Coordinates of C-alpha atoms and ligand atoms in Angstrom, one line a residue:
X1 CA 54.7 150.4 157.5
X2 CA 52.5 147.4 158.4
X3 CA 53.7 143.8 158.8
X4 CA 53.4 141.7 155.7
X5 CA 53.9 138.4 154.0
X6 CA 55.0 138.5 150.4
X7 CA 54.7 135.4 148.3
X8 CA 54.5 135.6 144.5
X9 CA 54.9 132.2 142.9
X10 CA 54.8 133.3 139.2
X11 CA 57.8 132.5 137.1
X12 CA 58.6 135.4 134.7
X13 CA 60.3 134.7 131.4
X14 CA 61.1 138.1 130.0
X15 CA 62.7 139.2 126.8
X16 CA 62.7 139.3 123.0
X17 CA 61.8 136.0 121.5
X18 CA 61.1 134.3 124.9
X19 CA 57.9 133.2 123.2
X20 CA 60.0 130.3 121.9
X21 CA 60.0 128.9 125.5
X22 CA 56.2 128.3 125.5
X23 CA 56.3 124.6 124.6
X24 CA 59.0 123.7 127.0
X25 CA 57.3 125.5 129.9
X26 CA 53.8 124.2 129.1
X27 CA 54.7 120.6 128.9
X28 CA 55.8 120.7 132.6
X29 CA 52.1 120.7 133.5
X30 CA 50.6 117.9 131.4
X31 CA 49.7 117.0 127.8
X32 CA 46.3 118.7 127.3
X33 CA 46.3 122.4 127.0
X34 CA 43.3 124.8 126.7
X35 CA 44.5 127.8 124.7
X36 CA 42.4 130.8 125.7
X37 CA 42.3 133.6 123.0
X38 CA 40.8 137.0 122.4
X39 CA 39.0 138.2 119.4
X40 CA 41.5 137.6 116.6
X41 CA 44.3 140.2 116.7
X42 CA 46.7 137.5 117.8
X43 CA 45.9 135.5 114.6
X44 CA 46.3 138.5 112.4
X45 CA 49.9 139.1 113.7
X46 CA 50.9 135.5 113.3
X47 CA 51.5 134.9 117.0
X48 CA 48.7 132.3 117.2
X49 CA 50.3 130.1 114.5
X50 CA 53.7 130.4 116.1
X51 CA 52.5 129.4 119.6
X52 CA 50.3 126.5 118.4
X53 CA 53.3 125.2 116.4
X54 CA 55.6 125.4 119.4
X55 CA 53.0 123.6 121.6
X56 CA 52.5 120.9 119.1
X57 CA 56.2 120.5 118.6
X58 CA 56.5 119.8 122.3
X59 CA 53.9 117.0 122.0
X60 CA 51.0 118.9 123.5
X61 CA 47.4 118.4 122.6
X62 CA 45.8 121.8 122.0
X63 CA 42.2 122.7 122.6
X64 CA 40.9 126.3 121.9
X65 CA 38.5 128.7 123.5
X66 CA 38.3 131.9 121.4
X67 CA 36.4 135.1 121.9
X68 CA 37.4 136.8 125.2
X69 CA 36.2 140.4 124.8
X70 CA 37.5 143.5 126.6
X71 CA 35.4 143.4 129.8
X72 CA 35.5 139.6 129.5
X73 CA 32.1 137.8 129.9
X74 CA 31.1 135.1 132.3
X75 CA 29.3 133.2 129.5
X76 CA 32.7 132.4 127.9
X77 CA 34.0 131.4 131.3
X78 CA 31.2 128.9 131.7
X79 CA 31.9 127.5 128.2
X80 CA 35.6 127.1 129.1
X81 CA 34.8 125.3 132.3
X82 CA 32.7 122.8 130.4
X83 CA 35.5 122.3 127.8
X84 CA 38.1 121.7 130.5
X85 CA 35.8 119.1 132.3
X86 CA 34.8 117.3 129.1
X87 CA 38.3 117.0 127.8
X88 CA 40.2 116.5 131.0
X89 CA 42.5 119.5 130.3
X90 CA 45.5 119.8 132.5
X91 CA 46.8 123.4 131.8
X92 CA 45.1 126.6 130.8
X93 CA 47.3 128.8 128.6
X94 CA 46.1 132.4 128.1
X95 CA 47.5 133.8 124.9
X96 CA 46.6 137.5 125.0
X97 CA 45.9 140.5 127.2
X98 CA 44.2 141.1 130.5
X99 CA 40.7 139.9 129.4
X100 CA 42.1 136.7 128.0
X101 CA 44.2 136.0 131.2
X102 CA 41.3 136.8 133.5
X103 CA 39.0 134.5 131.4
X104 CA 41.6 131.7 131.9
X105 CA 41.8 132.4 135.6
X106 CA 38.1 132.4 136.1
X107 CA 37.8 129.1 134.2
X108 CA 40.4 127.6 136.6
X109 CA 38.6 129.0 139.7
X110 CA 35.2 127.8 138.5
X111 CA 36.4 124.4 137.7
X112 CA 36.7 123.3 141.3
X113 CA 33.5 125.0 142.4
X114 CA 30.3 122.8 142.2
X115 CA 27.9 125.7 141.6
X116 CA 27.8 128.4 138.9
X117 CA 31.1 130.3 138.6
X118 CA 29.4 133.7 139.0
X119 CA 28.8 132.8 142.7
X120 CA 32.5 133.2 143.2
X121 CA 32.3 136.8 142.1
X122 CA 28.9 137.9 143.3
X123 CA 28.7 135.9 146.6
X124 CA 32.4 135.7 147.3
X125 CA 32.3 131.9 147.6
X126 CA 35.7 130.4 148.5
X127 CA 38.1 129.5 145.7
X128 CA 39.7 126.1 145.9
X129 CA 43.0 124.7 144.5
X130 CA 42.7 124.1 140.8
X131 CA 44.6 123.4 137.6
X132 CA 47.6 125.5 136.6
X133 CA 47.5 128.6 134.3
X134 CA 50.3 129.8 132.0
X135 CA 50.4 133.1 130.1
X136 CA 51.9 134.5 126.9
X137 CA 51.2 138.2 127.4
X138 CA 50.4 140.5 124.5
X139 CA 49.6 143.9 126.1
X140 CA 51.2 145.8 129.0
X141 CA 48.4 146.9 131.4
X142 CA 46.7 144.8 134.0
X143 CA 49.5 143.0 135.8
X144 CA 47.3 139.9 135.6
X145 CA 50.3 138.0 134.3
X146 CA 51.8 138.1 137.8
X147 CA 48.9 138.3 140.3
X148 CA 46.0 136.3 141.7
X149 CA 43.2 138.5 140.5
X150 CA 40.6 138.2 137.8
X151 CA 37.8 140.6 136.7
X152 CA 34.8 139.3 134.9
X153 CA 31.6 141.0 133.6
X154 CA 28.1 139.7 133.7
X155 CA 26.2 141.5 130.9
X156 CA 22.8 140.3 132.1
X157 CA 23.1 141.9 135.5
X158 CA 25.4 144.7 134.3
X159 CA 28.0 143.8 136.9
X160 CA 31.8 143.7 136.7
X161 CA 33.3 142.0 139.7
X162 CA 36.7 140.6 140.8
X163 CA 38.1 137.6 142.6
X164 CA 41.4 137.1 144.2
X165 CA 43.1 133.9 145.2
X166 CA 46.5 132.4 145.7
X167 CA 45.3 129.4 143.5
X168 CA 45.0 131.5 140.3
X169 CA 48.5 133.0 140.1
X170 CA 49.9 132.0 136.7
X171 CA 52.6 129.3 137.1
X172 CA 54.6 131.0 134.4
X173 CA 54.2 134.1 132.3
X174 CA 56.1 134.8 129.1
X175 CA 56.7 138.6 128.6
X176 CA 58.1 139.1 125.1
X177 CA 58.1 142.8 124.3
X178 CA 57.9 142.0 120.5
X179 CA 54.4 140.6 121.1
X180 CA 53.2 144.0 122.3
X181 CA 54.4 146.1 119.3
X182 CA 51.2 145.6 117.4
X183 CA 48.8 146.8 120.1
X184 CA 46.8 149.7 118.6
X185 CA 47.8 153.1 120.1
X186 CA 44.5 153.7 121.9
X187 CA 44.9 150.4 123.8
X188 CA 48.6 151.0 124.4
X189 CA 47.6 154.3 126.1
X190 CA 44.7 152.8 128.1
X191 CA 47.2 150.2 129.3
X192 CA 49.6 152.9 130.4
X193 CA 46.8 154.7 132.3
X194 CA 46.0 151.3 134.0
X195 CA 49.6 150.8 135.0
X196 CA 49.8 154.3 136.5
X197 CA 46.5 153.8 138.2
X198 CA 47.7 150.6 139.9
X199 CA 50.6 152.5 141.3
X200 CA 48.3 155.3 142.5
X201 CA 46.0 152.8 144.3
X202 CA 48.9 151.6 146.4
X203 CA 50.8 154.9 146.7
X204 CA 48.0 157.2 147.8
X205 CA 47.1 155.8 151.2
X206 CA 47.4 156.6 154.8
X207 CA 50.4 154.3 155.6
X208 CA 53.5 156.1 156.9
X209 CA 57.0 154.8 156.6
X210 CA 56.8 152.6 153.5
X211 CA 59.7 154.5 152.1
X212 CA 61.1 151.9 149.7
X213 CA 57.6 151.0 148.4
X214 CA 57.0 154.8 147.8
X215 CA 60.3 155.2 146.0
X216 CA 59.7 152.2 143.8
X217 CA 56.2 153.4 143.0
X218 CA 57.6 156.9 142.1
X219 CA 60.2 155.2 139.8
X220 CA 57.5 153.3 138.0
X221 CA 55.5 156.5 137.5
X222 CA 58.4 158.4 136.2
X223 CA 59.6 155.6 133.9
X224 CA 56.1 155.3 132.4
X225 CA 55.7 159.0 132.0
X226 CA 59.0 159.5 130.3
X227 CA 58.7 156.4 128.1
X228 CA 55.1 157.0 126.8
X229 CA 56.1 159.8 124.3
X230 CA 58.8 157.5 122.8
X231 CA 56.1 154.8 122.2
X232 CA 53.7 157.4 120.7
X233 CA 56.5 158.4 118.3
X234 CA 57.5 154.9 117.5
X235 CA 55.0 152.2 118.5
X236 CA 57.4 149.5 117.2
X237 CA 60.2 150.6 119.6
X238 CA 60.8 147.2 121.2
X239 CA 63.0 148.6 123.9
X240 CA 60.4 151.1 125.0
X241 CA 57.7 148.4 124.8
X242 CA 59.8 146.2 127.1
X243 CA 60.2 149.0 129.6
X244 CA 56.5 149.6 129.8
X245 CA 55.8 145.9 129.9
X246 CA 58.0 145.4 133.0
X247 CA 56.5 148.5 134.6
X248 CA 53.1 147.0 134.1
X249 CA 54.0 143.8 135.8
X250 CA 55.7 145.5 138.7
X251 CA 52.8 147.8 139.2
X252 CA 50.5 145.0 140.2
X253 CA 52.5 142.0 141.3
X254 CA 52.2 143.0 145.0
X255 CA 55.7 144.3 145.6
X256 CA 54.9 148.0 145.8
X257 CA 51.9 147.4 147.9
X258 CA 53.4 145.3 150.7
X259 CA 52.9 146.7 154.2
X260 CA 50.5 149.3 152.9
X261 CA 46.8 149.9 153.5
X262 CA 46.2 150.7 149.8
X263 CA 42.9 152.1 148.5
X264 CA 41.3 150.7 145.3
X265 CA 38.1 152.8 145.4
X266 CA 38.9 154.3 141.9
X267 CA 39.0 150.8 140.4
X268 CA 35.7 149.9 141.9
X269 CA 34.1 153.1 140.6
X270 CA 35.6 152.4 137.1
X271 CA 34.4 148.8 137.1
X272 CA 30.9 150.1 137.7
X273 CA 31.2 152.5 134.7
X274 CA 32.5 149.7 132.4
X275 CA 29.8 147.3 133.7
X276 CA 27.2 149.8 132.5
X277 CA 28.8 151.3 129.4
X278 CA 31.3 148.6 128.3
X279 CA 34.2 151.1 128.0
X280 CA 37.9 150.3 128.2
X281 CA 39.2 150.0 131.7
X282 CA 42.1 152.4 131.3
X283 CA 39.9 155.0 129.6
X284 CA 37.5 154.9 132.6
X285 CA 40.5 155.2 135.0
X286 CA 41.9 158.3 133.3
X287 CA 38.5 159.9 134.0
X288 CA 37.9 158.7 137.5
X289 CA 41.3 158.9 139.1
X290 CA 42.1 162.7 139.0
X291 CA 38.6 163.4 140.5
X292 CA 39.1 160.8 143.2
X293 CA 42.4 162.5 144.0
X294 CA 40.7 165.9 144.3
X295 CA 38.0 164.4 146.5
X296 CA 40.5 162.8 149.0
X297 CA 43.5 165.2 148.9
X298 CA 42.5 166.8 152.2
X299 CA 43.1 163.5 154.1
X300 CA 46.7 163.1 152.9
X301 CA 47.9 166.4 151.4
X302 CA 51.5 165.6 152.3
X303 CA 51.3 162.5 150.1
X304 CA 49.9 164.4 147.1
X305 CA 52.7 167.0 147.7
X306 CA 55.3 164.2 147.7
X307 CA 53.8 163.0 144.3
X308 CA 53.9 166.5 142.9
X309 CA 57.5 167.1 144.1
X310 CA 59.1 163.7 143.3
X311 CA 57.2 162.8 140.1
X312 CA 56.6 166.2 138.5
X313 CA 59.3 168.3 140.1
X314 CA 56.8 170.9 141.4
X315 CA 58.1 173.2 144.1
X316 CA 56.4 175.0 147.0
X317 CA 55.8 174.9 150.7
X318 CA 52.1 174.5 151.0
X319 CA 51.4 170.7 150.7
X320 CA 47.8 171.2 149.7
X321 CA 48.5 173.7 146.9
X322 CA 51.5 171.7 145.6
X323 CA 49.4 168.5 145.7
X324 CA 46.7 170.1 143.6
X325 CA 49.2 171.2 141.1
X326 CA 50.5 167.6 140.9
X327 CA 46.9 166.4 140.1
X328 CA 46.6 169.1 137.4
X329 CA 49.9 167.9 135.9
X330 CA 48.5 164.4 135.7
X331 CA 45.4 165.6 133.8
X332 CA 47.7 167.7 131.5
X333 CA 49.7 164.5 130.8
X334 CA 46.6 162.5 129.9
X335 CA 45.4 165.3 127.7
X336 CA 48.8 165.6 126.0
X337 CA 48.7 161.9 125.0
X338 CA 45.1 162.2 123.8
X339 CA 43.3 160.3 126.5
X340 CA 39.9 161.7 127.5
X341 CA 39.5 162.9 131.1
X342 CA 35.8 163.6 131.3
X343 CA 32.7 161.3 130.9
X344 CA 31.1 163.9 128.6
X345 CA 34.0 163.5 126.2
X346 CA 33.0 159.8 125.7
X347 CA 29.3 160.4 125.4
X348 CA 28.3 159.5 129.0
X349 CA 25.8 161.9 130.6
X350 CA 24.2 162.1 134.1
X351 CA 21.4 159.6 133.3
X352 CA 22.8 156.5 135.1
X353 CA 25.2 158.0 137.6
X354 CA 23.1 157.0 140.6
X355 CA 22.9 153.4 139.3
X356 CA 26.7 153.3 138.9
X357 CA 27.2 154.6 142.4
X358 CA 24.9 151.9 143.7
X359 CA 26.8 149.2 141.8
X360 CA 30.2 150.5 142.9
X361 CA 29.2 150.2 146.6
X362 CA 27.6 146.8 146.3
X363 CA 29.8 145.4 149.0
X364 CA 29.7 148.5 151.2
X365 CA 31.7 151.8 151.4
X366 CA 34.8 151.9 149.1
X367 CA 38.5 152.5 149.7
X368 CA 40.5 153.4 152.8
X369 CA 42.0 156.8 152.4
X370 CA 38.5 158.2 152.7
X371 CA 35.7 155.6 153.1
X372 CA 33.4 156.4 150.2
X373 CA 29.6 155.9 150.6
X374 CA 27.2 155.8 147.7
X375 CA 26.8 159.5 148.0
X376 CA 30.5 160.1 147.9
X377 CA 30.8 158.0 144.7
X378 CA 27.9 159.9 143.2
X379 CA 29.7 163.2 144.0
X380 CA 32.9 161.9 142.3
X381 CA 30.9 160.7 139.3
X382 CA 29.3 164.2 139.0
X383 CA 32.8 165.7 139.1
X384 CA 33.8 163.3 136.2
X385 CA 31.1 164.7 133.9
Ligands
NZQ1 O1 40.7 140.6 121.5 P1 41.9 140.9 120.6 O2 41.6 140.7 119.2 O3 43.1 140.1 121.0 O4 42.3 142.4 120.8 C1 42.7 143.0 122.0 C2 41.6 143.9 122.6 O5 40.8 144.5 121.5 C3 43.8 144.0 121.7 N1 45.1 143.3 121.8 C4 45.7 142.7 122.8 N2 47.0 142.4 122.5 C5 47.2 142.8 121.2 C6 46.0 143.4 120.8 N3 45.9 144.0 119.5 C7 47.0 143.9 118.7 N4 48.2 143.3 119.1 C8 48.3 142.8 120.3 N5 49.5 142.3 120.7 O6 43.7 144.9 122.8 C9 42.4 145.1 123.2 C10 42.2 145.2 124.7 O7 42.4 144.0 125.3 P2 42.1 143.8 126.9 O8 42.4 142.4 127.2 O9 40.7 144.2 127.2 O10 43.0 144.8 127.6 P3 43.7 144.8 129.0 O11 44.9 143.9 129.0 O12 43.9 146.2 129.3 O13 42.7 144.1 130.0 C11 41.6 144.8 130.5 C12 40.7 143.9 131.4 O14 41.5 143.5 132.6 C13 40.8 143.9 133.8 C14 40.1 145.1 133.3 O15 39.0 145.5 134.2 C15 39.5 144.7 131.9 O16 38.4 143.8 132.1 N6 41.7 144.1 134.9 C16 42.3 143.0 135.4 C17 43.2 143.1 136.4 C18 43.8 141.9 137.0 N7 43.5 140.7 136.6 O17 44.7 142.0 137.9 C19 43.5 144.3 137.1 C20 43.1 145.5 136.3 O18 42.9 146.6 137.2 C21 41.9 145.4 135.5 O19 40.7 145.6 136.3
ZN2 ZN1 43.4 148.4 136.6

């Protein structure tokens, strides 16, 4: 295992009805709050009225930025930055899922940059200290509620890029499982795929000796795999929702990746697909990941065998063979829950594969397990068809 520093400053407030804490928490950071919202589901379920009421009861002045779409757009971020500047907002409060949180984080990052916010993503300009962000999470998926990452899309250039900074960790995140019971089943399942994929990115690497991280990662995988059918059976099962929610946060709050090389090539490939075709992130990952696994298994067959044995209970002596069976079991799992595992199943053909491979390798070869050139990415995309 490699040396590491672990510092995660986000305060987590977890549990049924912890939404009630929002006013008390938010008022620690000032009087003027920008509430960042998605496209309306939160209003339909009554959560919006409840949160605004709680904020006002705590004496806060609430401004609103509505409309963060899945694959959140830089245009809305620009609008948010302007609103924060004009109204001297002191706290950004994201009420929603990953796209809403990432919009809030990008607003905060762009606020203290004098040029256009897209420069932070496209030209990797340094991110400076900024105003605080709070979160009331409504969907288990990205881990954005407890990390310093944000992913934003630019539809003009068909790019979907990320930033990462210690300055955009949320100060607090409220994780109330009840708020996730209304997530439609397709987004619930895409979230589940995203959670598993975050674990895979940190688990399947070349680092040896990160025993605790591996076992924690395997526990998250097993917990997600055994809880998913319960959620499919009863989407309003608050306990199962809570289990998945906490898995999602732990999958990408840094803890399972400490001391590890990690990979992240599959995420970059997926971001290129969703930049061009505007598909859900988790859906793209369900398609890309198993093929990435087959492409790199020869580098770390023992790791894939460990996954197959410890997560799926597959037996056998030949690491490569056992590892391949583990990948097959993952595909079977995705198919059993009704998530597509091929681009052709979602109407994507070979027309723009080259372009996507180019976009994915914008900053150079991808990943660590096997350094993937544009040609490698193209090969993987062809396997995905
Ligand atoms: O917009 P509304 O109307 O709110 O509807 C949303 C949206 O349609 C709906 N939804 C959310 N909570 C709901 C609900 N519907 C009913 N009841 C609720 N309680 O769910 C849909 C999907 O929302 P979205 O925010 O797109 O999903 P997710 O949380 O999966 O976020 C995906 C985005 O995060 C990025 C992805 O690339 C994608 O852009 N990621 C961010 C990461 C990070 N910041 O660390 C890491 C990830 O790997 C990922 O790349
Ligand atoms: Zn992801």
